[in-house]
Amino acid sequence: ERLGAFGPDGVLVQRSVAGPLAMVQAVFARGELTAFHACQRVREGASGGASHKLGLDLPEAREHMARLGAALDWHGALFADVIIGPDGPRFIDINPRLVEPANALASGVDLTWALLEVARAPARSGSVPPQPIAVPGVRTHQLLLAVLGAAHQGGRRAVARELVHAVLHRGEYRGSREELTPGRGDPLAPLPVMVIALATLIRPDAWRRFIGGSAGAYSLTPAAWRRIRRAAES
């Protein structure tokens, strides 16, 4: 009320849906679906990010995305957060971009390459070759997000436990691949994880400094929305 959110423009109310969160991604070439992948957020890291993912087979979500892309004659990428409820997938957020495509790549779907092919398509003739169907059940993780989440949720002991499980490939790290900072082929890649792990072991609340303000840099405030409305009406 203090921010003026309950003004003449009204509010949006959503009904809660119980179920795991899934992330679905698609690439379209002039309305034709050329690549698709879905994965479940197995564990939540810092600020709601997915520290651990599991590749899924979601034909119903694929059908919804294909229909949406065809109706829009979409040329590019679409990403959506989906709640897998008892009555099927429920879409809660859609964005015109790719988000963390590493699980898709590990599952056999190269979303980035598909998007590059789509970007080149207007300058050449012929259709964009489709990507193969993803192999479900592939596990990936981002240790950096997991460490930040452990510091937030459990403190110093949780961070230490997370690092031990990751090094020994225990629990949810068993059979899982690192997405963000793989050491193989790039020995400097794990350096950010080492720095954050050391910082949070010394001072667990340091996690705030690494993620604070990230959403605030691009989130839409009520005041900004009113400004957009005024500009559109003028």
PDB file of C-alpha atoms in Angstrom, residues 23-112:
ATOM      1  CA  MET A  23      12.721 -25.024 -16.355  1.00  0.00           C
ATOM      2  CA  VAL A  24      11.810 -25.465 -20.005  1.00  0.00           C
ATOM      3  CA  GLN A  25      13.674 -23.953 -22.929  1.00  0.00           C
ATOM      4  CA  ALA A  26      12.962 -23.870 -26.629  1.00  0.00           C
ATOM      5  CA  VAL A  27      14.426 -22.415 -29.802  1.00  0.00           C
ATOM      6  CA  PHE A  28      12.214 -21.536 -32.773  1.00  0.00           C
ATOM      7  CA  ALA A  29      12.891 -20.764 -36.423  1.00  0.00           C
ATOM      8  CA  ARG A  30      10.023 -18.682 -37.788  1.00  0.00           C
ATOM      9  CA  GLY A  31       7.527 -20.412 -35.510  1.00  0.00           C
ATOM     10  CA  GLU A  32       8.944 -23.916 -35.948  1.00  0.00           C
ATOM     11  CA  LEU A  33      10.298 -25.656 -32.837  1.00  0.00           C
ATOM     12  CA  THR A  34      13.889 -26.711 -33.518  1.00  0.00           C
ATOM     13  CA  ALA A  35      15.184 -27.457 -30.003  1.00  0.00           C
ATOM     14  CA  PHE A  36      13.591 -28.194 -26.626  1.00  0.00           C
ATOM     15  CA  HIS A  37      14.777 -29.195 -23.172  1.00  0.00           C
ATOM     16  CA  ALA A  38      13.274 -29.473 -19.690  1.00  0.00           C
ATOM     17  CA  CYS A  39      14.923 -30.002 -16.333  1.00  0.00           C
ATOM     18  CA  GLN A  40      13.806 -30.037 -12.713  1.00  0.00           C
ATOM     19  CA  ARG A  41      15.289 -27.945  -9.921  1.00  0.00           C
ATOM     20  CA  VAL A  42      16.355 -30.743  -7.582  1.00  0.00           C
ATOM     21  CA  ARG A  43      17.894 -28.411  -5.024  1.00  0.00           C
ATOM     22  CA  GLU A  44      17.600 -24.702  -4.450  1.00  0.00           C
ATOM     23  CA  GLY A  45      20.762 -22.658  -4.113  1.00  0.00           C
ATOM     24  CA  ALA A  46      21.099 -18.996  -3.259  1.00  0.00           C
ATOM     25  CA  SER A  47      18.237 -16.619  -4.156  1.00  0.00           C
ATOM     26  CA  GLY A  48      16.083 -19.415  -5.573  1.00  0.00           C
ATOM     27  CA  GLY A  49      18.590 -20.512  -8.208  1.00  0.00           C
ATOM     28  CA  ALA A  50      18.902 -24.189  -9.095  1.00  0.00           C
ATOM     29  CA  SER A  51      22.126 -25.587  -7.665  1.00  0.00           C
ATOM     30  CA  HIS A  52      21.224 -29.121  -8.832  1.00  0.00           C
ATOM     31  CA  LYS A  53      19.206 -30.071 -11.917  1.00  0.00           C
ATOM     32  CA  LEU A  54      17.723 -33.256 -13.358  1.00  0.00           C
ATOM     33  CA  GLY A  55      16.819 -33.584 -17.031  1.00  0.00           C
ATOM     34  CA  LEU A  56      13.144 -34.429 -17.622  1.00  0.00           C
ATOM     35  CA  ASP A  57      10.838 -35.693 -20.323  1.00  0.00           C
ATOM     36  CA  LEU A  58       7.888 -33.252 -20.336  1.00  0.00           C
ATOM     37  CA  PRO A  59       5.908 -33.826 -23.550  1.00  0.00           C
ATOM     38  CA  GLU A  60       2.979 -31.697 -22.369  1.00  0.00           C
ATOM     39  CA  ALA A  61       5.235 -28.711 -21.707  1.00  0.00           C
ATOM     40  CA  ARG A  62       6.885 -29.264 -25.088  1.00  0.00           C
ATOM     41  CA  GLU A  63       3.472 -29.188 -26.761  1.00  0.00           C
ATOM     42  CA  HIS A  64       2.525 -25.955 -24.982  1.00  0.00           C
ATOM     43  CA  MET A  65       5.796 -24.286 -25.994  1.00  0.00           C
ATOM     44  CA  ALA A  66       5.435 -25.455 -29.585  1.00  0.00           C
ATOM     45  CA  ARG A  67       1.910 -24.021 -29.799  1.00  0.00           C
ATOM     46  CA  LEU A  68       3.015 -20.720 -28.275  1.00  0.00           C
ATOM     47  CA  GLY A  69       5.968 -20.362 -30.624  1.00  0.00           C
ATOM     48  CA  ALA A  70       3.844 -21.191 -33.651  1.00  0.00           C
ATOM     49  CA  ALA A  71       1.140 -18.696 -32.654  1.00  0.00           C
ATOM     50  CA  LEU A  72       3.736 -15.946 -32.221  1.00  0.00           C
ATOM     51  CA  ASP A  73       5.705 -16.976 -35.319  1.00  0.00           C
ATOM     52  CA  TRP A  74       8.626 -16.793 -32.911  1.00  0.00           C
ATOM     53  CA  HIS A  75      12.186 -16.583 -34.190  1.00  0.00           C
ATOM     54  CA  GLY A  76      14.635 -17.130 -31.341  1.00  0.00           C
ATOM     55  CA  ALA A  77      14.651 -18.523 -27.811  1.00  0.00           C
ATOM     56  CA  LEU A  78      11.933 -18.896 -25.166  1.00  0.00           C
ATOM     57  CA  PHE A  79      12.483 -19.861 -21.532  1.00  0.00           C
ATOM     58  CA  ALA A  80       9.799 -20.646 -18.954  1.00  0.00           C
ATOM     59  CA  ASP A  81       9.550 -21.635 -15.313  1.00  0.00           C
ATOM     60  CA  VAL A  82       6.932 -24.352 -14.828  1.00  0.00           C
ATOM     61  CA  ILE A  83       5.337 -25.875 -11.745  1.00  0.00           C
ATOM     62  CA  ILE A  84       4.622 -29.567 -12.318  1.00  0.00           C
ATOM     63  CA  GLY A  85       1.293 -29.763 -10.540  1.00  0.00           C
ATOM     64  CA  PRO A  86      -1.194 -32.632 -10.184  1.00  0.00           C
ATOM     65  CA  ASP A  87      -3.084 -31.361 -13.255  1.00  0.00           C
ATOM     66  CA  GLY A  88      -0.005 -30.944 -15.427  1.00  0.00           C
ATOM     67  CA  PRO A  89       2.523 -28.152 -15.961  1.00  0.00           C
ATOM     68  CA  ARG A  90       1.559 -24.613 -14.971  1.00  0.00           C
ATOM     69  CA  PHE A  91       3.592 -21.804 -16.524  1.00  0.00           C
ATOM     70  CA  ILE A  92       4.531 -18.993 -14.132  1.00  0.00           C
ATOM     71  CA  ASP A  93       7.223 -17.041 -16.005  1.00  0.00           C
ATOM     72  CA  ILE A  94       8.254 -16.745 -19.655  1.00  0.00           C
ATOM     73  CA  ASN A  95      11.287 -14.901 -21.027  1.00  0.00           C
ATOM     74  CA  PRO A  96      12.679 -14.437 -24.571  1.00  0.00           C
ATOM     75  CA  ARG A  97      16.128 -15.868 -23.829  1.00  0.00           C
ATOM     76  CA  LEU A  98      18.133 -18.936 -22.891  1.00  0.00           C
ATOM     77  CA  VAL A  99      18.986 -19.635 -19.239  1.00  0.00           C
ATOM     78  CA  GLU A 100      21.770 -21.985 -18.096  1.00  0.00           C
ATOM     79  CA  PRO A 101      21.811 -24.381 -21.084  1.00  0.00           C
ATOM     80  CA  ALA A 102      24.463 -26.738 -19.648  1.00  0.00           C
ATOM     81  CA  ASN A 103      22.014 -29.426 -18.498  1.00  0.00           C
ATOM     82  CA  ALA A 104      20.509 -29.434 -21.978  1.00  0.00           C
ATOM     83  CA  LEU A 105      23.966 -29.847 -23.538  1.00  0.00           C
ATOM     84  CA  ALA A 106      24.770 -32.735 -21.194  1.00  0.00           C
ATOM     85  CA  SER A 107      21.425 -34.275 -22.215  1.00  0.00           C
ATOM     86  CA  GLY A 108      22.276 -34.109 -25.918  1.00  0.00           C
ATOM     87  CA  VAL A 109      20.548 -30.829 -26.892  1.00  0.00           C
ATOM     88  CA  ASP A 110      22.801 -27.915 -27.852  1.00  0.00           C
ATOM     89  CA  LEU A 111      20.472 -24.965 -27.322  1.00  0.00           C
ATOM     90  CA  THR A 112      23.225 -22.409 -27.881  1.00  0.00           C
TER      91      THR A 112
END
